[in-house]
Amino acid sequence: MADSFVLNTGARIPSLGLGTAKTEPGTVGEAVYAAVKIGLALKKLFEESVVKREDLFISSKLWSGNHAPEDVPEGIDTTLEDLQLDYLDLFLIHAPVRTEKGAVRTAENYIPLDVPATWGAMEKLYDSGKARAIGVSNFSCKRMEDLLAIARVTPAVNQVESHPGWQQTKLRALCQSKGVHISAYSPLGRPGSPAFKGPSFLSNPIVVSAAEKLQKTPAQVALRWGLQMGQSVVPKSTNETRIKENFDIFDWSIPEDLMLKFSEIPQIKTLRAEFVVHPQGLYKTVEDFWDGEI
């Protein structure tokens, strides 16, 4: 299994990343501090030829308050300035939620999307070279179809929750048919999430049995499943041992007969996004937000 996937732009996205969302406050602080140091250090690393810019894949996201076409350039320029870069390898619309610029991101403050206008501004970033690839995150099949119908530049990536317990079969088929790469956040599920009820899919007998047969951990099996399904995976961990384990997924594979068994795992979406729901808001139910695909 290669350590990267080819996007529809011809660029390569790494197969495995590292997520830091929902970590403990102290570790988040360390991550932010490290990110600032990276911004200060990247230029020096390039100048001293420690690493070439083209050997790094750096991505970021457009925040909900920058969806207006005139505000989209500011969204990427802030990141480029912080990191002292000339371009990003990938720039994503963070989620299909929009607020007025500067508004607090709360359910009652969400306003209707104007995807054609926002995407048009994203396409200009791609044309300018500031974003070598553009894409979306948390887009349902319906939202993807609506976007594809008006897009001049096909999104390169749709980053969504995807793992053996929420396999995104319909969305995966649609994206693959259109040349859109699926990148998985929460590829190990979200057992610590307040919205999650019941046991983690990592304790499912199918996953546990596969791990035992392959002499791997359930987490490694889940990540490897993602790679074999054709998606990049972005697991979250602040534990050094687990991070090392997460990287041990390239020199082995899950046999086809075991892969087929994964289709029997009960499907439960763990990131339901209740935070977007409000009786007087744009989304009255989570079903509204996910277009019934939940």
Short mmCIF file of C-alpha atoms in Angstrom, two decimals:
data_model
loop_
_atom_site.label_atom_id
_atom_site.label_comp_id
_atom_site.label_asym_id
_atom_site.label_seq_id
_atom_site.Cartn_x
_atom_site.Cartn_y
_atom_site.Cartn_z
CA MET A 1 0.00 0.00 0.00
CA ALA A 2 1.41 3.37 -1.06
CA ASP A 3 1.93 6.09 1.52
CA SER A 4 -0.16 8.52 -0.53
CA PHE A 5 -3.16 8.80 -2.84
CA VAL A 6 -3.31 10.70 -6.13
CA LEU A 7 -5.85 13.56 -6.23
CA ASN A 8 -7.70 14.65 -9.35
CA THR A 9 -5.18 17.50 -9.63
CA GLY A 10 -2.33 15.02 -10.02
CA ALA A 11 -0.93 15.91 -6.59
CA ARG A 12 -0.45 13.30 -3.89
CA ILE A 13 -2.13 13.45 -0.48
CA PRO A 14 -0.51 11.46 2.37
CA SER A 15 -2.37 8.29 3.34
CA LEU A 16 -1.97 8.98 7.05
CA GLY A 17 -2.19 12.21 9.03
CA LEU A 18 -2.48 13.27 12.66
CA GLY A 19 -5.55 14.94 14.17
CA THR A 20 -5.65 17.07 17.33
CA ALA A 21 -9.34 18.02 17.66
CA LYS A 22 -11.00 17.61 21.09
CA THR A 23 -7.72 17.02 22.89
CA GLU A 24 -7.14 18.13 26.48
CA PRO A 25 -6.59 21.88 26.96
CA GLY A 26 -2.94 21.46 27.94
CA THR A 27 -2.08 19.39 24.92
CA VAL A 28 -4.01 21.71 22.64
CA GLY A 29 -1.89 24.57 23.98
CA GLU A 30 1.25 22.62 23.19
CA ALA A 31 -0.05 21.89 19.70
CA VAL A 32 -0.84 25.56 19.08
CA TYR A 33 2.61 26.54 20.36
CA ALA A 34 4.17 23.93 18.10
CA ALA A 35 2.14 25.22 15.14
CA VAL A 36 3.38 28.76 15.72
CA LYS A 37 6.94 27.46 15.89
CA ILE A 38 6.36 25.61 12.64
CA GLY A 39 5.24 28.83 11.00
CA LEU A 40 8.40 30.56 12.12
CA ALA A 41 10.60 27.61 11.24
CA LEU A 42 9.27 26.53 7.85
CA LYS A 43 10.89 29.37 5.93
CA LYS A 44 14.24 28.66 7.58
CA LEU A 45 13.95 24.94 6.83
CA PHE A 46 13.35 25.73 3.18
CA GLU A 47 16.20 28.23 3.02
CA GLU A 48 18.62 25.77 4.60
CA SER A 49 17.42 22.94 2.32
CA VAL A 50 16.49 20.76 5.30
CA VAL A 51 13.27 19.97 3.46
CA LYS A 52 11.79 21.14 0.19
CA ARG A 53 8.40 22.83 0.15
CA GLU A 54 7.19 20.37 -2.49
CA ASP A 55 7.92 17.48 -0.11
CA LEU A 56 5.34 18.74 2.40
CA PHE A 57 1.56 18.53 2.09
CA ILE A 58 -0.02 21.40 4.02
CA SER A 59 -3.77 21.94 4.22
CA SER A 60 -6.18 24.25 6.00
CA LYS A 61 -9.88 25.12 6.03
CA LEU A 62 -12.17 28.04 5.32
CA TRP A 63 -14.03 29.08 8.47
CA SER A 64 -17.80 29.61 8.58
CA GLY A 65 -17.50 33.39 8.87
CA ASN A 66 -15.51 33.70 5.63
CA HIS A 67 -17.98 32.19 3.18
CA ALA A 68 -18.84 35.47 1.46
CA PRO A 69 -16.88 35.59 -1.82
CA GLU A 70 -15.06 38.75 -0.80
CA ASP A 71 -13.97 37.12 2.49
CA VAL A 72 -12.67 33.83 1.06
CA PRO A 73 -9.23 35.25 0.09
CA GLU A 74 -8.77 36.51 3.64
CA GLY A 75 -9.46 32.99 4.88
CA ILE A 76 -6.46 31.56 3.07
CA ASP A 77 -4.25 34.64 3.34
CA THR A 78 -4.37 34.50 7.14
CA THR A 79 -3.12 30.92 7.11
CA LEU A 80 -0.42 31.65 4.55
CA GLU A 81 0.79 34.60 6.60
CA ASP A 82 0.79 32.59 9.84
CA LEU A 83 2.81 29.79 8.24
CA GLN A 84 4.90 32.09 6.05
CA LEU A 85 3.96 30.16 2.94
CA ASP A 86 3.14 31.12 -0.64
CA TYR A 87 0.53 28.41 -1.17
CA LEU A 88 -1.41 25.56 0.46
CA ASP A 89 -1.57 22.07 -1.00
CA LEU A 90 -5.23 21.77 -0.06
CA PHE A 91 -7.86 24.27 1.09
CA LEU A 92 -11.26 22.97 2.25
CA ILE A 93 -14.61 24.53 3.04
CA HIS A 94 -14.69 23.51 6.71
CA ALA A 95 -18.37 22.52 6.81
CA PRO A 96 -21.68 23.39 5.14
CA VAL A 97 -22.41 26.02 7.79
CA ARG A 98 -22.16 29.76 7.40
CA THR A 99 -22.31 32.77 9.74
CA GLU A 100 -21.95 36.48 9.20
CA LYS A 101 -18.31 37.55 9.37
CA GLY A 102 -17.27 37.95 13.00
CA ALA A 103 -20.44 36.33 14.38
CA VAL A 104 -20.23 33.77 17.17
CA ARG A 105 -20.61 30.28 15.74
CA THR A 106 -23.84 29.21 17.43
CA ALA A 107 -26.83 27.38 15.98
CA GLU A 108 -29.09 30.43 15.99
CA ASN A 109 -26.49 32.47 14.06
CA TYR A 110 -26.21 30.20 11.04
CA ILE A 111 -27.40 31.74 7.78
CA PRO A 112 -28.21 30.12 4.41
CA LEU A 113 -25.29 28.93 2.34
CA ASP A 114 -24.46 30.31 -1.07
CA VAL A 115 -22.30 27.44 -2.28
CA PRO A 116 -22.02 28.66 -5.92
CA ALA A 117 -20.65 32.02 -4.75
CA THR A 118 -18.32 30.54 -2.13
CA TRP A 119 -17.06 27.84 -4.48
CA GLY A 120 -16.51 30.39 -7.22
CA ALA A 121 -14.18 32.27 -4.86
CA MET A 122 -12.44 28.99 -3.97
CA GLU A 123 -11.92 28.31 -7.67
CA LYS A 124 -10.19 31.69 -8.01
CA LEU A 125 -7.79 30.66 -5.24
CA TYR A 126 -7.05 27.51 -7.23
CA ASP A 127 -6.55 29.56 -10.40
CA SER A 128 -4.17 31.90 -8.58
CA GLY A 129 -2.06 29.03 -7.26
CA LYS A 130 -2.58 29.96 -3.62
CA ALA A 131 -4.42 26.64 -3.22
CA ARG A 132 -3.01 23.79 -5.27
CA ALA A 133 -6.21 21.81 -4.62
CA ILE A 134 -9.61 22.78 -3.22
CA GLY A 135 -12.30 20.70 -1.57
CA VAL A 136 -14.98 20.42 1.08
CA SER A 137 -15.65 18.77 4.42
CA ASN A 138 -18.82 17.23 5.87
CA PHE A 139 -20.68 17.40 2.56
CA SER A 140 -23.50 14.86 2.14
CA CYS A 141 -24.33 13.15 -1.15
CA LYS A 142 -26.95 15.81 -1.89
CA ARG A 143 -24.55 18.66 -1.18
CA MET A 144 -21.86 16.99 -3.28
CA GLU A 145 -24.25 16.52 -6.20
CA ASP A 146 -25.39 20.14 -5.95
CA LEU A 147 -21.77 21.33 -5.88
CA LEU A 148 -20.66 19.12 -8.75
CA ALA A 149 -23.53 20.47 -10.84
CA ILE A 150 -22.16 24.02 -10.71
CA ALA A 151 -18.42 23.51 -10.17
CA ARG A 152 -15.95 24.57 -12.83
CA VAL A 153 -13.16 23.01 -10.75
CA THR A 154 -14.15 19.61 -9.34
CA PRO A 155 -13.44 19.38 -5.61
CA ALA A 156 -10.37 17.25 -4.99
CA VAL A 157 -11.36 16.08 -1.51
CA ASN A 158 -14.40 15.59 0.72
CA GLN A 159 -13.20 15.14 4.31
CA VAL A 160 -15.82 13.31 6.37
CA GLU A 161 -16.28 10.93 9.28
CA SER A 162 -15.54 7.46 7.92
CA HIS A 163 -14.55 4.22 9.63
CA PRO A 164 -15.78 0.61 9.88
CA GLY A 165 -18.65 1.78 12.10
CA TRP A 166 -19.75 4.48 9.62
CA GLN A 167 -18.59 3.36 6.22
CA GLN A 168 -20.21 6.05 4.05
CA THR A 169 -20.98 3.51 1.31
CA LYS A 170 -23.26 5.76 -0.75
CA LEU A 171 -21.08 8.86 -0.40
CA ARG A 172 -17.92 6.87 -1.14
CA ALA A 173 -19.42 5.48 -4.36
CA LEU A 174 -20.52 8.95 -5.49
CA CYS A 175 -17.16 10.56 -4.76
CA GLN A 176 -15.18 7.77 -6.39
CA SER A 177 -17.35 8.01 -9.53
CA LYS A 178 -16.57 11.73 -9.75
CA GLY A 179 -12.87 11.54 -8.92
CA VAL A 180 -13.25 13.10 -5.47
CA HIS A 181 -10.97 11.66 -2.78
CA ILE A 182 -12.46 10.75 0.60
CA SER A 183 -10.30 11.75 3.56
CA ALA A 184 -11.43 10.38 6.92
CA TYR A 185 -11.39 12.30 10.16
CA SER A 186 -12.29 10.27 13.27
CA PRO A 187 -11.19 7.04 11.52
CA LEU A 188 -11.26 5.31 14.92
CA GLY A 189 -14.72 6.60 15.80
CA ARG A 190 -15.55 9.02 18.60
CA PRO A 191 -16.27 6.93 21.72
CA GLY A 192 -15.57 9.96 23.92
CA SER A 193 -18.09 12.16 22.15
CA PRO A 194 -21.19 13.20 24.16
CA ALA A 195 -23.30 12.24 21.16
CA PHE A 196 -21.95 8.70 21.06
CA LYS A 197 -23.95 5.99 22.78
CA GLY A 198 -23.04 2.35 23.10
CA PRO A 199 -19.80 0.41 22.59
CA SER A 200 -17.14 1.53 20.13
CA PHE A 201 -16.93 -0.38 16.86
CA LEU A 202 -13.36 -1.17 17.92
CA SER A 203 -14.84 -3.73 20.31
CA ASN A 204 -17.00 -5.30 17.59
CA PRO A 205 -16.22 -9.04 17.30
CA ILE A 206 -15.43 -8.69 13.59
CA VAL A 207 -12.78 -6.05 14.24
CA VAL A 208 -11.42 -7.84 17.30
CA SER A 209 -11.22 -11.17 15.47
CA ALA A 210 -9.42 -9.60 12.50
CA ALA A 211 -6.94 -7.93 14.88
CA GLU A 212 -6.22 -11.22 16.61
CA LYS A 213 -5.70 -13.08 13.33
CA LEU A 214 -3.39 -10.37 11.99
CA GLN A 215 -1.63 -9.80 15.33
CA LYS A 216 -2.48 -6.11 15.24
CA THR A 217 -4.54 -3.81 17.44
CA PRO A 218 -8.20 -3.09 16.58
CA ALA A 219 -7.19 0.52 15.90
CA GLN A 220 -4.53 -0.56 13.41
CA VAL A 221 -7.05 -2.80 11.68
CA ALA A 222 -9.55 0.08 11.46
CA LEU A 223 -6.96 2.41 9.96
CA ARG A 224 -5.77 -0.25 7.52
CA TRP A 225 -9.40 -0.85 6.50
CA GLY A 226 -9.60 2.84 5.59
CA LEU A 227 -6.51 2.69 3.40
CA GLN A 228 -7.76 -0.41 1.60
CA MET A 229 -11.06 1.37 0.99
CA GLY A 230 -9.09 4.08 -0.79
CA GLN A 231 -9.32 6.86 1.78
CA SER A 232 -6.63 8.76 3.62
CA VAL A 233 -7.03 8.64 7.41
CA VAL A 234 -6.41 11.30 10.05
CA PRO A 235 -6.45 9.65 13.51
CA LYS A 236 -6.21 11.76 16.65
CA SER A 237 -3.82 10.93 19.46
CA THR A 238 -1.48 12.69 21.87
CA ASN A 239 -0.01 9.42 23.13
CA GLU A 240 3.41 8.73 21.61
CA THR A 241 3.00 4.94 21.74
CA ARG A 242 -0.37 5.08 20.00
CA ILE A 243 0.93 7.47 17.38
CA LYS A 244 3.71 5.00 16.57
CA GLU A 245 1.17 2.16 16.41
CA ASN A 246 -0.97 4.21 14.05
CA PHE A 247 1.93 4.48 11.63
CA ASP A 248 2.40 0.70 11.55
CA ILE A 249 -0.25 0.09 8.90
CA PHE A 250 1.66 0.00 5.62
CA ASP A 251 3.55 -3.29 5.36
CA TRP A 252 0.62 -5.66 5.83
CA SER A 253 -2.97 -5.96 4.62
CA ILE A 254 -6.38 -7.29 5.59
CA PRO A 255 -7.27 -10.36 3.48
CA GLU A 256 -10.29 -10.04 1.20
CA ASP A 257 -12.38 -12.53 3.18
CA LEU A 258 -11.93 -10.49 6.35
CA MET A 259 -12.61 -7.21 4.50
CA LEU A 260 -15.95 -8.59 3.35
CA LYS A 261 -16.95 -9.27 6.95
CA PHE A 262 -16.71 -5.54 7.75
CA SER A 263 -19.96 -4.96 5.86
CA GLU A 264 -21.75 -6.75 8.72
CA ILE A 265 -20.72 -4.15 11.33
CA PRO A 266 -23.69 -2.04 12.57
CA GLN A 267 -23.50 1.51 11.25
CA ILE A 268 -23.67 4.36 13.78
CA LYS A 269 -22.69 7.94 12.97
CA THR A 270 -20.83 9.36 15.95
CA LEU A 271 -20.51 12.99 14.86
CA ARG A 272 -24.17 13.93 14.58
CA ALA A 273 -23.62 17.71 14.86
CA GLU A 274 -26.37 18.50 17.36
CA PHE A 275 -24.60 21.83 17.88
CA VAL A 276 -26.04 23.13 14.59
CA VAL A 277 -29.65 22.47 15.65
CA HIS A 278 -31.88 25.24 17.05
CA PRO A 279 -35.70 25.61 17.07
CA GLN A 280 -35.41 29.06 15.47
CA GLY A 281 -32.25 28.28 13.54
CA LEU A 282 -31.50 27.23 9.98
CA TYR A 283 -31.39 23.55 10.94
CA LYS A 284 -34.27 22.30 13.07
CA THR A 285 -32.96 18.70 13.28
CA VAL A 286 -29.74 16.84 12.60
CA GLU A 287 -31.57 15.16 9.74
CA ASP A 288 -31.99 18.60 8.14
CA PHE A 289 -28.26 19.25 8.38
CA TRP A 290 -27.22 15.88 6.94
CA ASP A 291 -29.97 15.88 4.29
CA GLY A 292 -31.48 12.75 5.83
CA GLU A 293 -28.24 10.80 5.32
CA ILE A 294 -27.84 9.77 8.93
#
